[in-house]
């Protein structure tokens, strides 16, 4: 019996070892060839692709077309899985990989019909840009042809690799529209639902301006002076009914709570029924950037910082590259980050200028309320699945695709739907020698509208909107009437700020345009402005800056925004100090920062969230039931929240709640117990709520959780979190600075580019994690590439 069992165990172990060896061999066979020579029809002259010890791709080519070929080759070798995800996300084809779980995502993409629009955009591009996309696609496909085995993601999913088409690069641009500005589409519809459901008083109250304003001209939009409206009577009746129905479901939570505290269960039960809403603020996608003119640097050159905030995953979104080529008889060298799927450098420097982007959030969306008689057509899209296809049918009008809200039809007019929304104009930054030439280029690029900040080696600095902006006479914040709809055109005259007297510019996704310009260009989903204020103030704390000074601002995790919330919570708990004595100690030692060891920060952060959900949850849940995304409204909820806390109107109290103090303390109890239930359900150990643990940085591969035993090896090492929202050091577990970039043109030896992961998406590559440790430890990775350790040369293959 013992011998039989021993042989069984040995047999199983042997089979596992054979399987593991097979997987390892398969992975090794799918590694790309980084050295050698090859011939191709798609270069005009010998073109070199080399890599340093970070995997930084350095391309030396005769012209920009050969450089595009080599960049496409490098992207496909290291990141084709990422490229494929990007084009699938825009075309609505993710379900073919992962099945029904992605159907809703694919339907949202298909609603925009980007695959059809990409073909129209390609036809409208200048011939030079068309040729670049063709050459880039040839480079991608030549690299794919070299695969002995496809990347492991394709083996795991059982999906074949499709060749890259020139129009796929335009789909990648559309994927960035969805990622960067897709919530603008949802915001306008949510505002329309808020207005039509609850009336103008509630709408104005929820969407009112805040005192967190940091426009570049210091202009301010006047604050709301109207009285607080009563809580909607219809919702109060509905909420009371829900209270009765939810008592049973809330009972378990109350029992858990009373096991850890002496709170009043009746009050908790009532508040929980009112706080069923779990929505939280959407991340401020789009980043920080700022700059100073040469009068504020030791060298006299301008200085730029940029950290673009995006979702963080494996592989990371950006790819280090340096392009060296000739243009009009002059040498061009452009260094920075590229986006796999697109030829060219997105953010970087050519030694004469440097440029960076953040989401500008100008209004580029109109929902058009259609007349009852307006004709429409039905469109059917067939979404491929692993074992078939799904038919998705939706309505389209001459004004755009149509959605229904409360029995009324609305057509979407979004800048991304028009041919002027996408081009490759960004490649022209490579040859710009000064800010003025770069401004002319910036006005013509077509990408999701960005705050474009540029500096040059002679000390100039400028801010302007870069990207496609729809022309408009006046801003719209909710749906417009059909008779007010106009033929969409690209705006020609946009605001700009060149060499301001203060010598500083800054953007952080909030409003930077003047209050007067705001009336024209509107609000496409501005961040609250607290982060922008903090960056602005840091820039006025010194007179002269270096790259390391700018790095310190990017890492600023001072919790200025939450200080009033800490004061509020401390004062409330101090009145009941017997129950909350340990909590008060943590709050007293919170350090006013999103620091790794701060339990107090975690408590304050989640207290604020629970208060907002309690006060507005019933209203926002009602909007969600109408098919809109109410989370988009939370970015501007702060001033309304504080007005309620200060004024304490009775109509906003849940039933059976006697005072706002009771509401707020119960909100804290719930927040605390939710945290303990998640992070320490047995011991209820408050130390587990240290912010570094709760907000730990987890850069993960999307397939990691689906691969047993070894899936976690695809992820970057988890590190303690240190930042948060509403501060320059933006970080969530899977969201944050997708690059940290600091550069002064003419002084690139001191420039820094730190990325949250490696160059290659292949887990056996030497470049899979290379560079991540610098990011995790806040070290400064040089922008310029090091000595070459791998080299491929492409020669022109003669036509036989």
PDB file of N, CA, C and O in Angstrom, residues 82 131 230 333 426 526 537 580 596 622 768 775 792:
ATOM      1  N   UNK A  82      -0.204  43.637 -25.914  1.00  0.00           N
ATOM      2  CA  UNK A  82      -0.765  44.937 -25.529  1.00  0.00           C
ATOM      3  C   UNK A  82      -1.384  45.637 -26.733  1.00  0.00           C
ATOM      4  O   UNK A  82      -2.488  46.184 -26.651  1.00  0.00           O
ATOM      5  N   UNK A 131       1.744  56.686 -45.329  1.00  0.00           N
ATOM      6  CA  UNK A 131       2.941  55.876 -45.564  1.00  0.00           C
ATOM      7  C   UNK A 131       3.589  55.452 -44.247  1.00  0.00           C
ATOM      8  O   UNK A 131       4.071  54.320 -44.118  1.00  0.00           O
ATOM      9  N   UNK A 230     -34.396  71.085  -0.545  1.00  0.00           N
ATOM     10  CA  UNK A 230     -34.841  69.944   0.237  1.00  0.00           C
ATOM     11  C   UNK A 230     -34.485  68.651  -0.478  1.00  0.00           C
ATOM     12  O   UNK A 230     -34.418  68.593  -1.718  1.00  0.00           O
ATOM     13  N   UNK A 333      16.896  63.588 -33.363  1.00  0.00           N
ATOM     14  CA  UNK A 333      16.937  62.575 -32.303  1.00  0.00           C
ATOM     15  C   UNK A 333      15.801  62.870 -31.328  1.00  0.00           C
ATOM     16  O   UNK A 333      15.756  63.938 -30.716  1.00  0.00           O
ATOM     17  N   UNK A 426       1.610  64.377 -34.284  1.00  0.00           N
ATOM     18  CA  UNK A 426       2.532  64.412 -33.154  1.00  0.00           C
ATOM     19  C   UNK A 426       3.965  64.074 -33.569  1.00  0.00           C
ATOM     20  O   UNK A 426       4.928  64.490 -32.909  1.00  0.00           O
ATOM     21  N   UNK A 526     -13.922  68.011 -15.411  1.00  0.00           N
ATOM     22  CA  UNK A 526     -12.740  68.501 -14.696  1.00  0.00           C
ATOM     23  C   UNK A 526     -12.549  67.789 -13.364  1.00  0.00           C
ATOM     24  O   UNK A 526     -13.514  67.449 -12.671  1.00  0.00           O
ATOM     25  N   UNK A 537       0.971  75.803  -5.742  1.00  0.00           N
ATOM     26  CA  UNK A 537       1.579  76.376  -4.542  1.00  0.00           C
ATOM     27  C   UNK A 537       3.007  75.887  -4.349  1.00  0.00           C
ATOM     28  O   UNK A 537       3.872  76.637  -3.891  1.00  0.00           O
ATOM     29  N   UNK A 580     -14.142  55.525  21.222  1.00  0.00           N
ATOM     30  CA  UNK A 580     -13.215  55.760  20.109  1.00  0.00           C
ATOM     31  C   UNK A 580     -11.816  56.154  20.556  1.00  0.00           C
ATOM     32  O   UNK A 580     -11.076  56.756  19.787  1.00  0.00           O
ATOM     33  N   UNK A 596       2.843  55.434   4.177  1.00  0.00           N
ATOM     34  CA  UNK A 596       2.698  53.994   4.257  1.00  0.00           C
ATOM     35  C   UNK A 596       2.186  53.522   5.609  1.00  0.00           C
ATOM     36  O   UNK A 596       1.383  52.590   5.687  1.00  0.00           O
ATOM     37  N   UNK A 622     -30.684  56.014  -7.851  1.00  0.00           N
ATOM     38  CA  UNK A 622     -31.863  56.202  -8.692  1.00  0.00           C
ATOM     39  C   UNK A 622     -31.451  56.571 -10.118  1.00  0.00           C
ATOM     40  O   UNK A 622     -32.063  56.106 -11.091  1.00  0.00           O
ATOM     41  N   UNK A 768      11.599  42.142 -18.575  1.00  0.00           N
ATOM     42  CA  UNK A 768      10.215  42.030 -18.094  1.00  0.00           C
ATOM     43  C   UNK A 768       9.963  42.941 -16.890  1.00  0.00           C
ATOM     44  O   UNK A 768       8.931  43.613 -16.819  1.00  0.00           O
ATOM     45  N   UNK A 775      11.084  52.696 -10.032  1.00  0.00           N
ATOM     46  CA  UNK A 775       9.761  53.293  -9.831  1.00  0.00           C
ATOM     47  C   UNK A 775       9.283  53.050  -8.404  1.00  0.00           C
ATOM     48  O   UNK A 775       8.790  53.968  -7.732  1.00  0.00           O
ATOM     49  N   UNK A 792      19.884  44.596 -33.858  1.00  0.00           N
ATOM     50  CA  UNK A 792      19.371  44.036 -35.109  1.00  0.00           C
ATOM     51  C   UNK A 792      19.593  45.069 -36.203  1.00  0.00           C
ATOM     52  O   UNK A 792      19.357  46.263 -35.997  1.00  0.00           O
TER      53      UNK A 792
END
